[in-house]
Structure formats: C-alpha cells, structure tokens
Amino acid sequence: MLITFNNVTKTYDDGTTAVDNVSFTVKEGKLVALIGPSGCGKTTTMKMINKLIPLSSGTITINGNDISNENAVELRRNIGYVIQRIGLLPHMTIEENVSLVPKLKGWKKKDYEKKVDELLEMVGLDPNVYKKRYPLELSGGQQQRIGVIRALAGEPPIILMDEPFSALDPISREQLQDELKLMQKNIHKTIVFVTHDMDEALKIADEIVVMKDGKVEQIASPTELVQSPANEFVRSFIGEERVKQITNIQEVQAESIMNTYPPDGPADQLPVISYRASLQDIARMMLLQNAEAIIIADEEGNPIGYIEKNHLLKELAGIHGEVQ
Ligand SMILES: Nc1ncnc2c1ncn2[C@@H]1O[C@H](COP(=O)(O)OP(=O)(O)OP(=O)(O)O)[C@@H](O)[C@H]1O
Ligand SMILES: [Mg+2]
C-alpha cells in the first residue's frame, strides 16, 4: 500500500494550523517515522490517514485512491492503530481483545483463534498462559505487545503507531523495537510510526520525516539524516535528543561503547571493570586510578574490550564519531 500526502493542511476550529502544506510518501512495505518536538503536528498528521481528523485542504491517497471518497469505518478496518496508552478493553480477555477486528471482519472462529495463538507466539507470550487473562493481569510491556498484535490481527496492510513504546522502561522499549524490526522483515506492512525519540527512529525506520511547527523540515533515510541534516533545526534536533539520552549515563553500559580487546599499548597496568559497568562507574574508576584507558572484562573476568579516556569523554558529551 502506498500512502501519499499532497499539500495537506489541517487548521483546527480555533485557528491553530497543526499541519501546514505537508507532502510525503510512504512506500509499500516501508516503515516511515514521523519525528519532531511536542506539538509539531505528528499525531494530527497520523490521524488524518484513518480519518479520525478531517483535512482542511490537500489530499491523502492510498494506492492512488483519495481517502475522502472512502467510508471511514471501512477504511479503519484496513488500518491497524496502536497508541501509547494501549487502549486494551479491560473487561475483555487478551483473546477477545486481539480477535476484535477479525470478528468484525466476519472471520470464522477457528481462523481467528489460530491467528490469536500465532500472534501471541510471535511476541513471545505463551497462548495457553496469556489468552484467558485480562489486560490488568499483564505487565506494561506485555500489554503493549498485545496492543501491537491487536493492530496486526485483522491483517491490515497499513499500521499506524503513535508513540507506541514511549511509556515503557528502556529495556522493554528496546526489546519491542527489536521485535518490531524482526516482524517487519517477515510481514512487510506499510507503517507510519510517530516518535519523539531520535534513537528509536534511527533504529527502526526506513525513512524519517522530521517536522517542526506543522511543516516538514527534512525527509531522509536514517543514514542520510545523520550525515547531512538539511538545516540547523534538524542538526540540533538530532544532536539535542541524543545528548539528552546520553545524560542519563547510568543507563549506558561499557559494552555498548567499548573497542575490541586488545588496545594498542600495554594493557597490564590498566584498571579492569565489568562489561555491565555504567559510563559513570567507568569515569569514576579512571579518575581514581588516573588511567588513560580501562579494560572491559566479561563475567569470568576475561578481557573483551577497552575504552580510552578521550572516547569516554566524547560519549559523555554526547558526541558520537564526529570528532577524531
Ligand atoms: N482538537 C484540537 N483543537 C485545537 N488545536 C489542537 C487540537 N488538537 C491538537 N491541536 C494543536 O495542534 C498542534 C499539533 O498537535 P499534535 O497533537 O498533532 O502534536 P504532536 O506532534 O503529536 O505532539 P506530541 O508530541 O506532544 O504528541 C498543537 O499545537 C496542538 O495544541
Ligand atoms: Mg502526539
């Protein structure tokens, strides 16, 4: 499915122009991330695709058909929708939640039952354990997985995801990003994914649309975006977001930034620290021992990598590979 925005503008009744003359294309089977600061119009853009919000001007087409000619209810059955706060129905079991759309589409019982089992297995939840449970009997990360597979259950060709993982802890978020990437390799849905998180966009998107004040600032692949930001805003947005995430340095571990063992110079005088140590622990140890580099060891204490002081400082400053 090919989604095209042609000069789309949305002005709300109070005069706020939330989306201002936006044009972009989401190609069949690709994942496009919409990213930008709060209030820049991401959610409005997304909700116009499934007609939750009417456009003020311009057109949105899906496979060449103008959606203004489509029945909204019909359209939504072919567009899966995942939101941040999940929206599972609390009085229905997981099985009932996931099979909602297939039932509306008139699937046979044995078909949707099979689908529920398949999808639960796909996200690593044992159907025998989970399908009879209620949403509140699941952890946040598990509920969010259900939110994702519920959107997939009716086999819609298009999926809209509005900050689906942002309420999760960093580890569950990473896991779900990995699962989504893996899933997308097999199912090739056309996905529009809204996020605040530049690292998330860089990790999962085929293409990134950067927005500001309702306008598109740049459309590029993750690599292009990092290598050649179109303007100062995009540059600072990439930079600031990444710096912000790095400031929580307790979460970054040695292993993720180390170089492979051995270092160029002699290693036997250097301090050793676990691969699980945070950047803060490493900085502390290097300062205490006045060391220029540190050795990273695995669980058994065998050296697996090293980090030099300059490299660590750049990581702490949020500068990645830009300064030699
Ligand atoms: N129903 C509404 N009436 C008037 N203005 C609205 C309405 N909904 C959203 N807006 C405004 O439109 C602009 C874009 O909002 P939108 O929700 O699309 O932003 P967003 O990029 O999704 O932000 P966030 O990252 O905070 O979710 C904002 O200025 C917002 O206040
Ligand atoms: Mg939003």
PDB file of N, CA and C and ligand atoms in Angstrom, residues 42-43 162-163 194, ligand 2:
ATOM      1  N   LYS A  42       2.533  15.785  14.653  1.00  0.00           N
ATOM      2  CA  LYS A  42       2.703  14.363  14.295  1.00  0.00           C
ATOM      3  C   LYS A  42       1.394  13.580  14.419  1.00  0.00           C
ATOM      4  N   THR A  43       0.761  13.704  15.577  1.00  0.00           N
ATOM      5  CA  THR A  43      -0.466  12.936  15.805  1.00  0.00           C
ATOM      6  C   THR A  43      -1.570  13.378  14.845  1.00  0.00           C
ATOM      7  N   ASP A 162       1.359   5.423  17.186  1.00  0.00           N
ATOM      8  CA  ASP A 162       1.617   6.745  17.760  1.00  0.00           C
ATOM      9  C   ASP A 162       2.337   6.602  19.097  1.00  0.00           C
ATOM     10  N   GLU A 163       3.627   6.806  19.086  1.00  0.00           N
ATOM     11  CA  GLU A 163       4.475   6.651  20.278  1.00  0.00           C
ATOM     12  C   GLU A 163       4.140   5.368  21.038  1.00  0.00           C
ATOM     13  N   VAL A 194       4.986   7.249  14.833  1.00  0.00           N
ATOM     14  CA  VAL A 194       5.286   8.549  15.438  1.00  0.00           C
ATOM     15  C   VAL A 194       6.175   8.352  16.661  1.00  0.00           C
TER      16      VAL A 194
HETATM   17 MG    MG B   2       1.199  13.304  19.516  1.00  0.00          MG
END
